[in-house]
XYZ file of C-alpha atoms in Angstrom:
437
model
C -0.001 -5.283 -26.563
C 3.646 -4.908 -27.609
C 5.599 -8.077 -28.360
C 7.884 -7.486 -25.373
C 4.998 -7.696 -22.867
C 2.873 -10.693 -21.922
C -0.055 -10.809 -19.498
C -1.451 -14.043 -18.069
C -4.949 -13.237 -16.862
C -7.541 -15.890 -17.656
C -8.175 -19.599 -17.209
C -6.785 -20.636 -20.577
C -3.545 -18.720 -20.081
C -3.010 -19.920 -16.518
C -3.718 -23.559 -17.367
C -0.653 -23.651 -19.641
C 1.558 -23.437 -16.546
C 2.475 -25.879 -13.793
C 0.114 -26.056 -10.813
C 1.541 -27.247 -7.485
C -1.004 -27.211 -4.621
C -2.915 -24.528 -6.530
C -5.760 -24.567 -9.016
C -7.431 -22.166 -11.418
C -10.943 -21.153 -10.394
C -13.005 -18.313 -11.835
C -10.093 -17.208 -13.977
C -7.730 -16.817 -10.980
C -5.019 -18.909 -9.348
C -6.021 -19.994 -5.824
C -4.778 -22.516 -3.279
C -6.118 -26.063 -3.379
C -9.108 -26.749 -1.159
C -8.800 -30.031 0.786
C -11.678 -31.202 3.003
C -13.032 -27.667 3.251
C -9.702 -25.997 4.139
C -7.123 -24.304 1.955
C -3.625 -25.780 1.967
C -1.065 -23.461 3.608
C 1.014 -22.812 0.480
C 1.232 -23.572 -3.215
C 3.077 -22.508 -6.334
C 2.251 -21.603 -9.920
C 5.009 -21.705 -12.570
C 4.382 -20.378 -16.051
C 5.555 -22.051 -19.220
C 8.737 -20.604 -20.729
C 7.935 -17.327 -22.487
C 9.890 -16.508 -25.678
C 10.775 -12.821 -25.894
C 12.706 -10.535 -28.242
C 16.362 -10.279 -27.212
C 16.345 -8.312 -23.934
C 18.553 -6.978 -21.147
C 16.027 -5.983 -18.452
C 12.770 -7.396 -17.058
C 9.842 -6.133 -14.976
C 7.318 -8.368 -13.221
C 3.704 -7.470 -12.330
C 0.949 -9.181 -10.399
C -2.632 -8.319 -9.406
C -3.912 -10.243 -6.408
C -6.791 -10.282 -3.968
C -5.045 -10.998 -0.662
C -7.281 -11.265 2.429
C -5.862 -10.826 5.938
C -3.455 -13.650 6.742
C -2.551 -14.367 3.111
C 0.318 -13.290 0.862
C 2.053 -13.979 -2.448
C 5.689 -14.022 -3.500
C 6.677 -13.434 -7.139
C 9.833 -14.667 -8.864
C 11.328 -14.793 -12.347
C 14.231 -16.333 -14.192
C 15.637 -15.812 -17.680
C 17.352 -17.904 -20.345
C 20.929 -16.727 -21.041
C 23.255 -18.494 -23.468
C 20.924 -21.496 -23.495
C 20.895 -21.874 -19.683
C 18.322 -20.809 -17.134
C 19.505 -18.468 -14.399
C 18.564 -18.958 -10.762
C 15.126 -17.765 -9.658
C 15.176 -14.210 -8.310
C 12.475 -12.763 -6.082
C 10.583 -9.488 -6.387
C 9.355 -9.573 -2.788
C 6.551 -11.057 -0.731
C 3.406 -8.958 -1.065
C 0.115 -8.416 0.736
C -1.584 -5.257 2.003
C -1.360 -6.670 5.540
C 2.419 -7.283 5.361
C 5.270 -4.896 5.994
C 6.238 -5.788 2.463
C 9.801 -5.405 1.199
C 11.086 -5.391 -2.338
C 14.395 -6.969 -3.230
C 17.547 -5.269 -2.055
C 20.134 -4.491 -4.719
C 22.316 -7.521 -5.365
C 24.346 -9.196 -8.082
C 24.427 -12.834 -9.088
C 26.494 -13.680 -12.126
C 25.185 -11.556 -15.003
C 22.036 -10.632 -13.040
C 21.591 -7.240 -11.372
C 18.515 -7.233 -9.165
C 16.810 -4.037 -8.020
C 13.644 -3.578 -5.995
C 11.385 -3.922 -9.041
C 13.674 -4.673 -11.991
C 15.974 -7.465 -13.131
C 18.852 -6.336 -15.379
C 21.489 -8.252 -17.300
C 25.059 -6.980 -17.314
C 26.997 -7.792 -20.512
C 24.565 -10.614 -21.338
C 21.268 -10.888 -23.207
C 18.300 -13.193 -22.630
C 15.780 -14.731 -25.008
C 13.162 -16.268 -22.702
C 11.578 -15.631 -19.317
C 9.692 -17.794 -16.845
C 7.477 -16.593 -14.006
C 6.635 -18.146 -10.666
C 4.326 -17.050 -7.884
C 3.914 -18.633 -4.454
C 0.612 -18.371 -2.583
C 0.513 -18.498 1.237
C -2.225 -18.508 3.845
C -2.390 -18.721 7.636
C -6.185 -18.857 7.490
C -7.628 -22.215 6.426
C -10.758 -20.485 5.106
C -8.965 -17.791 3.084
C -6.761 -17.879 -0.001
C -5.039 -15.249 -2.098
C -6.317 -15.097 -5.678
C -3.950 -14.170 -8.497
C -5.866 -12.417 -11.288
C -2.938 -11.205 -13.407
C 0.704 -12.158 -13.782
C 2.707 -10.173 -16.291
C 6.201 -9.687 -17.626
C 7.710 -6.910 -19.734
C 11.271 -6.724 -21.063
C 13.533 -4.049 -22.502
C 14.412 -5.148 -25.999
C 17.885 -4.765 -27.462
C 18.586 -3.265 -30.867
C 15.062 -1.954 -31.547
C 14.327 1.711 -32.156
C 11.188 2.601 -30.116
C 8.295 3.565 -32.407
C 6.733 7.009 -32.089
C 3.323 5.951 -33.414
C 0.630 8.030 -35.044
C 0.148 11.463 -33.395
C -3.005 11.982 -31.362
C -4.697 15.172 -30.143
C -6.743 14.285 -27.109
C -6.937 15.332 -23.452
C -8.289 12.949 -20.807
C -9.973 14.232 -17.677
C -7.778 12.747 -14.955
C -8.015 13.826 -11.324
C -5.182 16.267 -10.426
C -3.568 16.228 -6.972
C -0.308 17.709 -5.683
C 2.246 16.371 -3.204
C 2.243 19.557 -1.110
C -1.367 18.934 0.019
C -0.850 15.285 0.955
C 0.612 13.582 4.032
C 4.270 14.597 4.246
C 5.261 11.409 6.107
C 4.604 9.511 2.855
C 6.252 12.117 0.614
C 9.072 9.948 -0.872
C 6.559 7.796 -2.782
C 3.473 10.006 -2.719
C 3.821 11.114 -6.359
C 3.433 7.476 -7.443
C 0.369 7.049 -5.221
C -1.128 10.306 -6.519
C -0.587 9.286 -10.140
C -2.425 6.004 -9.587
C -5.262 7.799 -7.783
C -5.486 10.233 -10.717
C -6.238 7.283 -13.001
C -8.569 5.286 -10.732
C -10.611 8.250 -9.515
C -11.587 9.288 -13.033
C -13.535 5.999 -13.052
C -15.335 6.844 -9.805
C -13.149 4.969 -7.309
C -12.843 7.984 -4.949
C -9.666 6.675 -3.294
C -7.335 8.835 -1.247
C -3.704 8.966 -2.396
C -2.816 8.065 1.193
C -4.688 4.765 0.829
C -2.653 3.979 -2.272
C 0.574 5.130 -0.595
C 0.052 2.725 2.294
C -0.601 -0.303 0.052
C 2.245 0.309 -2.412
C 4.744 1.259 0.288
C 8.007 -0.692 0.151
C 9.203 -1.109 3.737
C 12.755 -2.153 2.896
C 15.460 -0.233 4.747
C 17.104 2.645 2.892
C 19.568 1.078 0.456
C 20.213 3.762 -2.138
C 17.495 2.458 -4.473
C 14.395 4.407 -5.417
C 11.790 4.058 -2.625
C 9.071 3.736 -5.292
C 8.456 0.127 -6.272
C 6.539 -0.177 -9.556
C 5.702 -3.867 -9.038
C 4.107 -3.035 -5.681
C 2.296 -0.102 -7.305
C 0.738 -2.381 -9.925
C -0.253 -4.827 -7.171
C -1.813 -2.001 -5.138
C -4.026 -0.881 -8.021
C -4.908 -4.506 -8.684
C -6.137 -5.077 -5.156
C -8.834 -2.439 -5.817
C -9.776 -4.315 -8.980
C -7.961 -2.201 -11.611
C -5.871 -4.419 -13.929
C -2.445 -2.746 -13.875
C 0.996 -3.775 -15.048
C 4.515 -2.462 -15.613
C 5.448 -2.096 -19.273
C 8.632 -1.156 -21.094
C 7.176 0.593 -24.110
C 7.494 3.305 -26.726
C 5.820 6.618 -27.383
C 3.525 4.724 -29.756
C 2.100 2.819 -26.767
C 1.415 5.972 -24.745
C -0.289 7.565 -27.742
C -2.428 4.482 -28.317
C -3.388 4.369 -24.623
C -4.654 7.949 -24.849
C -6.394 7.229 -28.145
C -8.324 4.431 -26.398
C -9.142 6.636 -23.418
C -6.574 5.268 -20.964
C -3.984 7.254 -19.064
C -0.626 5.920 -17.887
C 1.926 6.566 -15.153
C 5.512 7.386 -16.110
C 8.702 8.254 -14.263
C 10.672 11.254 -15.530
C 14.127 12.653 -14.863
C 13.863 16.107 -13.357
C 15.730 19.045 -14.862
C 18.234 20.967 -12.698
C 15.694 23.792 -12.422
C 13.030 21.358 -11.180
C 15.418 19.837 -8.627
C 16.208 23.321 -7.367
C 12.457 23.924 -7.038
C 12.069 20.854 -4.801
C 11.487 17.982 -7.223
C 13.239 14.655 -6.591
C 15.797 13.631 -9.206
C 13.203 11.272 -10.705
C 9.491 11.865 -10.313
C 6.203 10.219 -11.263
C 3.432 11.815 -13.314
C 0.272 10.669 -15.076
C 0.011 11.108 -18.844
C -3.388 12.627 -19.629
C -3.046 13.363 -23.335
C -1.223 14.965 -26.258
C -1.758 18.199 -28.153
C -0.222 20.494 -30.741
C 0.444 24.026 -29.536
C 2.364 26.690 -31.426
C 3.485 24.158 -33.995
C 5.025 21.961 -31.262
C 3.719 18.639 -30.002
C 3.195 18.532 -26.230
C 2.546 15.797 -23.673
C -0.216 16.648 -21.188
C 0.586 15.597 -17.631
C -0.829 15.487 -14.141
C 2.406 16.418 -12.370
C 2.087 16.040 -8.556
C 5.101 18.308 -7.948
C 3.904 21.210 -10.089
C 2.429 23.581 -7.491
C 0.507 24.220 -4.298
C -3.046 23.857 -5.646
C -4.374 20.572 -7.022
C -5.183 21.999 -10.432
C -1.599 23.291 -10.746
C -0.796 19.638 -11.503
C -2.332 19.964 -14.973
C 0.795 20.806 -16.958
C 2.251 20.141 -20.377
C 5.765 19.387 -21.630
C 7.224 19.626 -25.139
C 7.314 16.145 -26.605
C 11.045 16.257 -27.324
C 11.778 17.187 -23.683
C 9.491 14.391 -22.494
C 11.322 11.795 -24.596
C 14.635 12.912 -23.067
C 13.266 12.703 -19.509
C 11.298 9.438 -19.852
C 12.940 6.015 -19.384
C 10.334 4.153 -21.507
C 8.810 2.427 -18.474
C 5.110 2.972 -17.732
C 2.319 1.661 -15.564
C -0.704 0.856 -17.716
C -4.197 0.458 -16.267
C -7.656 -0.681 -17.297
C -11.059 -0.026 -15.668
C -12.124 -2.601 -13.132
C -14.572 -5.261 -14.234
C -17.017 -7.591 -12.542
C -14.910 -10.636 -13.445
C -12.665 -10.294 -10.394
C -14.377 -8.057 -7.829
C -11.663 -6.675 -5.569
C -12.898 -4.123 -3.039
C -9.402 -3.442 -1.745
C -8.499 -2.799 1.884
C -11.511 -2.369 4.134
C -13.245 0.914 4.850
C -15.201 1.112 8.084
C -17.551 3.698 9.545
C -17.022 5.027 13.058
C -18.665 7.457 15.409
C -16.587 10.400 16.606
C -17.426 11.553 20.117
C -15.880 13.887 22.737
C -13.667 12.099 25.241
C -15.293 14.026 28.102
C -13.972 16.113 31.016
C -11.017 13.773 31.576
C -9.544 14.781 28.203
C -10.984 18.144 27.110
C -10.703 18.898 23.391
C -10.014 15.246 22.526
C -12.351 13.209 20.310
C -12.349 9.418 20.136
C -13.577 6.816 17.678
C -16.271 4.218 18.342
C -16.776 1.104 16.185
C -20.119 -0.698 16.551
C -20.681 1.153 19.797
C -17.339 0.122 21.292
C -14.475 2.498 22.016
C -11.640 2.215 19.462
C -8.574 3.770 21.052
C -5.710 4.946 18.850
C -2.328 4.070 20.284
C 0.173 6.847 20.854
C 2.416 5.050 18.357
C -0.261 4.754 15.628
C 1.488 7.280 13.376
C 4.994 6.340 14.515
C 4.308 2.809 13.255
C 3.178 4.107 9.862
C -0.513 4.942 10.346
C -2.077 8.156 9.024
C -4.513 10.282 11.029
C -6.281 13.290 9.513
C -9.429 15.367 9.622
C -11.204 17.762 7.289
C -14.035 20.262 7.285
C -16.308 21.183 4.363
C -14.655 23.556 1.890
C -16.489 26.531 0.426
C -17.315 24.586 -2.758
C -17.974 20.926 -3.597
C -15.240 18.714 -5.052
C -15.196 15.992 -7.668
C -13.466 13.572 -5.263
C -12.908 13.337 -1.528
C -9.146 13.639 -2.059
C -9.589 17.252 -3.257
C -10.726 18.293 0.225
C -8.311 20.096 2.526
C -6.859 17.589 4.991
C -5.212 18.391 8.310
C -2.782 15.641 9.261
C -2.275 15.153 12.963
C -1.038 12.814 15.718
C -3.078 10.789 18.217
C -3.636 12.134 21.712
C -5.202 10.382 24.691
C -6.383 7.538 22.456
C -8.089 9.939 20.038
C -7.249 13.192 18.291
C -7.551 16.910 18.857
C -9.716 18.960 16.471
C -9.502 22.675 15.870
C -13.030 23.762 16.775
C -12.342 27.502 16.913
C -13.464 28.252 13.343
C -16.895 28.638 11.793
C -17.127 25.026 10.623
C -19.314 22.733 12.663
C -18.894 19.481 10.736
C -15.718 17.411 10.842
C -14.684 14.201 9.099
C -11.978 12.043 10.669
C -9.810 9.528 8.764
C -7.544 6.857 10.282
C -5.586 4.788 7.729
C -3.427 1.883 8.887
C -0.381 0.454 7.145
C -2.548 -2.061 5.229
C -4.540 0.783 3.665
C -7.646 -0.001 5.735
C -9.452 3.201 6.680
C -11.875 4.200 9.414
C -14.007 7.249 8.594
C -16.405 9.129 10.819
C -18.250 12.444 10.952
C -18.823 14.779 13.869
C -21.190 17.758 14.014
C -20.785 20.261 16.844
């Protein structure tokens, strides 16, 4: 771990902080339990964290947050010997319409949705705080990881020892995913590329729903890296935001880990449909033709999933990259986090009253989809078997649609006789069912 990044993620580390209506149990911060019920809110405050001189800060958290619970993360920094005010990075839970911080200024502080910057000042220490909330007396959020990374001042980023290795990440492209989630889909795809290589079999749409920042358009990037780290964490993958050097990316690959980076698009890429800044997963490094290249899974690179497997000359990559990355580790049994629920449903014809419409049944009871299910942010899709098997479900061809008559309409005119239906709500919970005609 670089000296500019610190992760709190076990009992010993957490116990060095201040506990207010919270406790540390099983290596996680949870609300206090009083007479069999969890208190409605509590707060954990870390000890002051010395850092190299810095001018920007990123905050990360990984939390299991059941329905009716949430967390809110904050940070402050030491400038000229004085602590600044606490600034928030947003209240987060899969079940919330979560919003990152709107752009604002407060003294030397410049707050973005997922980054705290210092204008004309430098800081030497940071302190973290996270509030835990519950509306359910039998449920508590559990904080497994709380991390901070800062951009150091006056240091030349190290390039590290070259590595020649390609990781087998799962490639997906934006053009084959739900277009309603397009502004942040490349970030969701990049996370799914990393998790699915370890057998998670998550859809990018599930990730996109959980990392979605619902704040109103404010000129900031719609992709919130703090929320992205939290989304991966809720499926049990330790993930954090890190300001780092090329040496870190090379060492991640050397150890068998990929990473997610954000790159500035070239004018030619923008003309081809890329956003001005885009996310990609780093899957390795190689020498080709005497030039060092970075291997990427680039979600914007084409129309077929395997078009995403691209490479970029290292010098071009270093120009495009802002030195910020999402780093991830495989999930462990220490903090089992199944993520948002997946449920099985039956898919049945609606009958003569609604010909061509198919509805969902949960535990034998009709589960009607509201006409506004997709308008309110839900995703409805169906697929049929392709002509060859795929490594992950997300490689299948999805048809995204809208609800009708409480269900959905399927195209049954082709030769396929088996259909799979997916309904994903704004919390990332998914209902899945098969139908054979």
